[in-house]
Tab-separated table of N, CA, C and O in Angstrom:
chain	number	residue	atom	x	y	z
A	1	UNK	N	97.021	150.785	1.249
A	1	UNK	CA	97.442	149.820	2.032
A	1	UNK	C	98.381	150.975	2.773
A	1	UNK	O	99.036	152.164	2.325
A	2	UNK	N	98.029	150.180	4.018
A	2	UNK	CA	99.414	151.147	5.229
A	2	UNK	C	100.263	150.565	6.227
A	2	UNK	O	99.988	149.157	6.045
A	3	UNK	N	101.473	151.086	6.601
A	3	UNK	CA	102.206	150.522	7.245
A	3	UNK	C	102.397	151.464	8.264
A	3	UNK	O	102.035	152.528	8.414
A	4	UNK	N	102.924	150.873	9.281
A	4	UNK	CA	103.096	151.469	11.200
A	4	UNK	C	104.698	151.865	10.968
A	4	UNK	O	105.593	151.450	10.308
A	5	UNK	N	104.671	153.305	11.312
A	5	UNK	CA	105.543	154.117	11.407
A	5	UNK	C	105.872	154.674	13.204
A	5	UNK	O	104.743	155.342	13.539
A	6	UNK	N	106.682	154.321	14.104
A	6	UNK	CA	106.881	154.845	15.224
A	6	UNK	C	108.187	155.727	15.303
A	6	UNK	O	108.998	155.379	14.920
A	7	UNK	N	108.241	157.161	16.020
A	7	UNK	CA	109.775	157.479	16.702
A	7	UNK	C	109.284	158.072	18.119
A	7	UNK	O	108.499	158.432	18.537
A	8	UNK	N	110.983	157.723	18.358
A	8	UNK	CA	110.981	157.652	19.585
A	8	UNK	C	112.126	158.310	19.666
A	8	UNK	O	113.449	157.902	19.466
A	9	UNK	N	112.163	159.434	20.702
A	9	UNK	CA	113.161	160.216	20.815
A	9	UNK	C	113.608	160.217	22.417
A	9	UNK	O	112.615	160.396	23.272
A	10	UNK	N	114.560	160.018	22.824
A	10	UNK	CA	115.351	159.362	24.494
A	10	UNK	C	116.324	160.796	24.732
A	10	UNK	O	117.331	161.144	23.747
A	11	UNK	N	116.568	161.353	25.525
A	11	UNK	CA	117.114	162.246	26.437
A	11	UNK	C	118.948	161.131	25.762
A	11	UNK	O	118.763	160.332	25.741
A	12	UNK	N	119.636	162.086	25.219
A	12	UNK	CA	120.985	161.784	24.708
A	12	UNK	C	121.048	160.780	23.707
A	12	UNK	O	122.232	160.554	23.507
A	13	UNK	N	120.104	160.738	22.788
A	13	UNK	CA	120.252	159.743	21.710
A	13	UNK	C	119.447	160.224	20.831
A	13	UNK	O	118.997	161.295	21.019
A	14	UNK	N	119.875	160.354	19.375
A	14	UNK	CA	118.871	160.622	18.291
A	14	UNK	C	117.945	159.841	18.094
A	14	UNK	O	117.626	158.946	18.925
A	15	UNK	N	116.629	160.635	17.595
A	15	UNK	CA	115.388	159.834	17.630
A	15	UNK	C	115.774	158.991	16.571
A	15	UNK	O	116.268	158.780	15.806
A	16	UNK	N	114.903	158.089	16.847
A	16	UNK	CA	114.917	156.877	16.055
A	16	UNK	C	113.401	156.422	15.124
A	16	UNK	O	112.469	156.677	16.070
A	17	UNK	N	113.868	156.124	14.208
A	17	UNK	CA	112.213	155.528	12.762
A	17	UNK	C	112.213	154.589	12.840
A	17	UNK	O	113.050	154.024	12.477
A	18	UNK	N	111.146	154.140	13.507
A	18	UNK	CA	110.821	152.310	13.129
A	18	UNK	C	109.802	152.096	12.531
A	18	UNK	O	109.045	152.947	12.268
A	19	UNK	N	109.953	150.940	11.829
A	19	UNK	CA	108.578	150.419	11.098
A	19	UNK	C	108.757	148.950	11.449
A	19	UNK	O	109.794	148.424	11.360
A	20	UNK	N	107.693	148.023	11.183
A	20	UNK	CA	107.969	146.648	11.151
A	20	UNK	C	108.475	146.178	10.466
A	20	UNK	O	108.790	146.149	9.060
A	21	UNK	N	109.424	144.865	11.115
A	21	UNK	CA	110.074	144.014	9.920
A	21	UNK	C	110.046	142.278	10.261
A	21	UNK	O	110.435	142.466	11.634
A	22	UNK	N	109.359	141.754	9.796
A	22	UNK	CA	109.548	142.406	7.843
A	22	UNK	C	108.135	143.166	8.070
A	22	UNK	O	107.327	143.268	8.497
A	23	UNK	N	108.134	143.802	6.744
A	23	UNK	CA	106.997	144.655	6.614
A	23	UNK	C	106.101	144.246	6.328
A	23	UNK	O	105.317	143.407	5.523
A	24	UNK	N	104.815	144.701	7.577
A	24	UNK	CA	103.879	144.003	7.386
A	24	UNK	C	102.640	145.279	6.936
A	24	UNK	O	102.806	146.464	7.065
A	25	UNK	N	101.798	144.620	5.922
A	25	UNK	CA	100.397	146.042	5.110
A	25	UNK	C	99.303	145.864	5.836
A	25	UNK	O	99.179	144.534	5.942
A	26	UNK	N	98.963	146.673	5.682
A	26	UNK	CA	97.577	146.650	5.941
A	26	UNK	C	96.438	147.481	5.423
A	26	UNK	O	96.577	148.395	4.678
A	27	UNK	N	95.193	146.694	5.112
A	27	UNK	CA	93.909	147.289	4.150
A	27	UNK	C	93.417	148.024	4.836
A	27	UNK	O	93.320	148.886	4.123
A	28	UNK	N	93.193	148.378	6.072
A	28	UNK	CA	92.690	149.914	6.414
A	28	UNK	C	93.578	150.163	7.588
A	28	UNK	O	94.603	149.929	8.095
A	29	UNK	N	93.405	152.125	7.385
A	29	UNK	CA	94.103	152.386	8.554
A	29	UNK	C	93.243	152.672	10.040
A	29	UNK	O	94.389	152.363	10.719
A	30	UNK	N	92.407	152.127	10.052
A	30	UNK	CA	91.862	151.743	11.913
A	30	UNK	C	92.614	150.303	12.069
A	30	UNK	O	93.100	150.438	13.507
A	31	UNK	N	92.363	149.628	11.437
A	31	UNK	CA	93.487	148.048	12.050
A	31	UNK	C	94.685	148.700	12.276
A	31	UNK	O	95.681	148.187	13.147
A	32	UNK	N	95.440	149.093	11.150
A	32	UNK	CA	97.160	149.765	11.560
A	32	UNK	C	97.380	151.127	12.620
A	32	UNK	O	98.186	150.410	12.954
A	33	UNK	N	96.256	151.594	12.711
A	33	UNK	CA	96.608	152.124	13.805
A	33	UNK	C	96.353	151.367	15.289
A	33	UNK	O	97.001	151.827	16.597
A	34	UNK	N	95.988	150.564	15.230
A	34	UNK	CA	95.882	149.422	16.507
A	34	UNK	C	96.837	149.023	17.013
A	34	UNK	O	97.338	149.136	18.052
A	35	UNK	N	97.576	148.147	15.890
A	35	UNK	CA	98.883	147.779	16.056
A	35	UNK	C	99.835	148.511	16.173
A	35	UNK	O	100.644	148.493	16.932
A	36	UNK	N	99.789	149.777	15.598
A	36	UNK	CA	100.639	150.684	15.773
A	36	UNK	C	100.703	151.233	16.925
A	36	UNK	O	101.598	151.561	18.253
A	37	UNK	N	99.490	151.691	18.088
A	37	UNK	CA	98.856	151.902	19.302
A	37	UNK	C	99.719	150.900	20.347
A	37	UNK	O	100.737	151.046	21.177
A	38	UNK	N	99.503	149.667	19.868
A	38	UNK	CA	100.262	148.440	20.647
A	38	UNK	C	101.866	148.104	20.521
A	38	UNK	O	102.752	148.189	21.533
A	39	UNK	N	102.486	148.311	19.879
A	39	UNK	CA	103.969	148.782	19.505
A	39	UNK	C	104.099	149.662	20.087
A	39	UNK	O	105.565	149.353	20.782
A	40	UNK	N	103.722	150.476	20.161
A	40	UNK	CA	104.493	152.053	20.426
A	40	UNK	C	104.041	151.859	22.007
A	40	UNK	O	105.311	152.017	22.613
A	41	UNK	N	103.220	151.419	22.589
A	41	UNK	CA	103.488	151.090	23.899
A	41	UNK	C	104.888	149.988	24.351
A	41	UNK	O	104.931	150.346	25.413
A	42	UNK	N	104.641	149.538	23.635
A	42	UNK	CA	105.632	147.795	23.808
A	42	UNK	C	106.676	148.484	23.837
A	42	UNK	O	107.615	148.369	24.879
A	43	UNK	N	107.173	149.427	22.848
A	43	UNK	CA	108.321	150.180	22.710
A	43	UNK	C	108.977	150.977	23.209
A	43	UNK	O	109.646	151.291	24.227
A	44	UNK	N	108.007	151.554	24.103
A	44	UNK	CA	108.087	152.900	24.961
A	44	UNK	C	108.757	152.217	26.870
A	44	UNK	O	109.441	152.171	27.242
A	45	UNK	N	107.755	150.972	27.044
A	45	UNK	CA	108.013	150.144	28.025
A	45	UNK	C	109.636	149.547	27.745
A	45	UNK	O	110.434	149.392	28.785
A	46	UNK	N	109.665	149.040	26.285
A	46	UNK	CA	111.241	148.554	26.770
A	46	UNK	C	112.235	149.392	26.662
A	46	UNK	O	113.280	149.647	27.509
A	47	UNK	N	112.082	150.380	26.229
A	47	UNK	CA	113.034	152.021	26.213
A	47	UNK	C	113.408	152.388	27.554
A	47	UNK	O	114.602	152.125	28.256
A	48	UNK	N	112.178	152.172	28.210
A	48	UNK	CA	112.261	152.430	29.501
A	48	UNK	C	112.759	151.615	30.808
A	48	UNK	O	113.610	151.683	31.725
A	49	UNK	N	112.876	150.289	30.250
A	49	UNK	CA	113.086	149.044	31.040
A	49	UNK	C	114.888	149.096	30.855
A	49	UNK	O	115.334	148.670	32.158
A	50	UNK	N	115.243	149.881	29.519
A	50	UNK	CA	116.701	149.895	29.383
A	50	UNK	C	117.256	151.422	30.026
A	50	UNK	O	118.401	151.525	29.494
A	51	UNK	N	116.272	151.876	30.878
A	51	UNK	CA	116.745	153.352	31.432
A	51	UNK	C	116.865	154.403	30.657
A	51	UNK	O	117.656	155.590	30.835
A	52	UNK	N	116.123	154.333	29.409
A	52	UNK	CA	116.312	155.591	28.631
A	52	UNK	C	115.188	156.656	29.203
A	52	UNK	O	113.896	155.665	29.495
A	53	UNK	N	115.426	157.702	29.246
A	53	UNK	CA	114.147	158.745	29.324
A	53	UNK	C	113.632	159.000	27.975
A	53	UNK	O	113.964	159.773	27.724
A	54	UNK	N	112.415	159.059	28.076
A	54	UNK	CA	111.809	159.304	26.526
A	54	UNK	C	111.380	160.640	26.628
A	54	UNK	O	111.149	161.150	27.685
A	55	UNK	N	111.985	161.307	25.260
A	55	UNK	CA	111.163	162.756	25.658
A	55	UNK	C	110.296	163.540	24.974
A	55	UNK	O	109.547	164.132	24.704
A	56	UNK	N	110.223	162.612	23.934
A	56	UNK	CA	109.094	163.026	22.464
A	56	UNK	C	108.817	161.036	21.987
A	56	UNK	O	109.959	160.324	21.998
A	57	UNK	N	107.633	161.019	21.865
A	57	UNK	CA	107.686	159.727	20.944
A	57	UNK	C	106.163	160.329	20.265
A	57	UNK	O	105.420	160.629	20.516
A	58	UNK	N	105.633	158.885	19.182
A	58	UNK	CA	104.422	159.398	18.318
A	58	UNK	C	105.116	157.885	17.403
A	58	UNK	O	104.906	157.778	17.174
A	59	UNK	N	103.514	157.303	17.327
A	59	UNK	CA	103.025	156.788	16.689
A	59	UNK	C	101.914	156.990	15.237
A	59	UNK	O	101.060	157.938	15.498
A	60	UNK	N	102.321	156.398	14.150
A	60	UNK	CA	101.265	156.753	13.232
A	60	UNK	C	101.167	155.846	11.694
A	60	UNK	O	101.767	154.783	12.136
A	61	UNK	N	100.382	155.471	10.511
A	61	UNK	CA	100.335	154.914	9.793
A	61	UNK	C	100.454	155.817	8.658
A	61	UNK	O	100.079	156.701	8.103
A	62	UNK	N	101.355	155.708	7.771
A	62	UNK	CA	101.437	155.768	6.566
A	62	UNK	C	100.852	155.250	5.522
A	62	UNK	O	100.933	153.903	4.991
A	63	UNK	N	100.303	155.813	4.751
A	63	UNK	CA	99.774	155.239	3.216
A	63	UNK	C	100.950	154.937	2.502
A	63	UNK	O	101.781	155.618	1.652
A	64	UNK	N	100.690	153.660	1.857
A	64	UNK	CA	101.752	153.212	0.876
A	64	UNK	C	101.509	152.764	-0.281
A	64	UNK	O	99.993	151.962	-0.394
A	65	UNK	N	101.772	153.026	-1.684
A	65	UNK	CA	101.183	152.726	-3.033
A	65	UNK	C	101.284	151.421	-3.318
A	65	UNK	O	102.568	150.699	-2.595
A	66	UNK	N	100.661	150.259	-3.583
A	66	UNK	CA	100.937	148.912	-3.855
A	66	UNK	C	101.741	148.860	-5.183
A	66	UNK	O	101.747	149.901	-6.037
A	67	UNK	N	102.656	148.149	-5.174
A	67	UNK	CA	103.784	147.899	-5.908
A	67	UNK	C	102.868	146.574	-7.000
A	67	UNK	O	102.886	145.785	-6.629
A	68	UNK	N	103.125	147.204	-8.057
A	68	UNK	CA	102.705	145.886	-9.360
A	68	UNK	C	104.182	144.865	-9.806
A	68	UNK	O	105.088	145.753	-9.235
A	69	UNK	N	104.155	143.854	-9.538
A	69	UNK	CA	105.362	143.449	-9.640
A	69	UNK	C	105.115	142.658	-11.550
A	69	UNK	O	104.419	142.075	-11.726
A	70	UNK	N	105.968	143.111	-12.329
A	70	UNK	CA	105.930	142.537	-13.584
A	70	UNK	C	107.406	140.813	-13.620
A	70	UNK	O	108.245	141.724	-13.499
A	71	UNK	N	106.367	139.882	-14.371
A	71	UNK	CA	107.378	138.858	-14.356
A	71	UNK	C	107.829	139.356	-15.928
A	71	UNK	O	107.201	138.843	-17.286
């Protein structure tokens, strides 16, 4: 399974690492990367609309281990 991870660094601020909330998991990396690309662009637009100057940003999908629940 895969999860979206986005990092945005704006001038004068620490870099921010973001994940979806609530956390969503994707079965395949290609679908995850499509979502990450869309969310990355939405976040860049939002940061810029609030006057932040972005000097670095990236998006990726991180592989996560499936967790087993024991009852």
